[in-house]
Amino acid sequence: MQRVVCRAFGDVEDLEVVEEAAPAPGPGEVLVEVDAAGVSFVDGLIVRGLYQVRPPLPFTPGSTVGGRVVALGEGVSAPAVGTAVAGLATAFGGFTSHSVLPASTAVPLPDGVSAETAVTAIESYSTLVFAVTHRVAIGEGEWVVVLGAGGGIGLAAVDVVRSLGGRVVAVASSEDKRQAALAAGAETAIDYTDLKDGIRAATDGGADVVIDPVGGPAAESALRALGTGGRFCVLGFASGEIPRLPANIVLLRNRSVVGVDWGDWARTDGDAATELVADVLGRIARGELHPPRPQVFRLVEAGKALRLFADRAVTGKIALAP
């Protein structure tokens, strides 16, 4: 089997690919021959040692894998050998040709959903579905501003909000990204210039919800553009800068700030997280959600893929294939 290895925190292009024997599944586990592994901006942060979680070195990056079950551990009867599945890799380890997963987290792929689509949708779409089912309610016709709308999490936000009947103002840094957000269902798309005024103009006076995976100075501008009772959802800090949101602006007009950490919830309530992943994949299969087709790189190109994320040069998502 092939496996990508990070031996020291630093440049993403220092990752190595090693050849070794495939692991054997333990009790309660399955061995999956991987067809695709999801790649995210967070993977690059982890490799560079800039994320809040620092795994012991050496380690293999990657959090989502999809493929076919090729061996069962003790006590496992399902999913059966040959079943196409996708799921969250345990303690990272997704950038590989063979991955061991807990059988309880290996979700069978519905007909019509490819491994590449599944692994690039699981984290982003599960985060957004978790947000709108557990952290904030979005009513039909409400104005929802999505920052970083051309990235994987941003496009998922546009799609999920559209499916709920919300009206999306997509905010993105390039014309290509704005066009991708419009294609995903945004009603209008703007850049970051004069952001507060731009949002207020697009929403007839003030947004109902802001979804922010970006952080940085755009966060405060978007917060100030919320209307009465507006909700600001913190999903991450792709800009690399954690904003200091002014409490007085939250107080005014009864606004609220809500944290959305699907990963922490998934780690603490694994069964519910697996059900949510299955629900997301089912919605994709039924045509209720429409994730974009990802770019596909080879395992040996893992560093190149992560560099594109670091350089903000990715529209949509990337998968790795052995």
Coordinates of C-alpha atoms in Angstrom, one line a residue, residues 127 133 145 150 177 180 213 219 266 277 290:
T127 CA -20.6 21.0 9.0
T133 CA -30.0 21.7 12.6
V145 CA -24.3 36.1 3.8
G150 CA -16.0 30.1 -3.6
K177 CA -15.3 32.1 -7.3
A180 CA -19.1 29.3 -8.9
P213 CA -15.4 30.4 7.7
A219 CA -15.8 39.3 10.0
A266 CA -18.6 14.4 15.9
V277 CA -23.2 11.8 7.4
H290 CA -25.5 19.4 -5.3

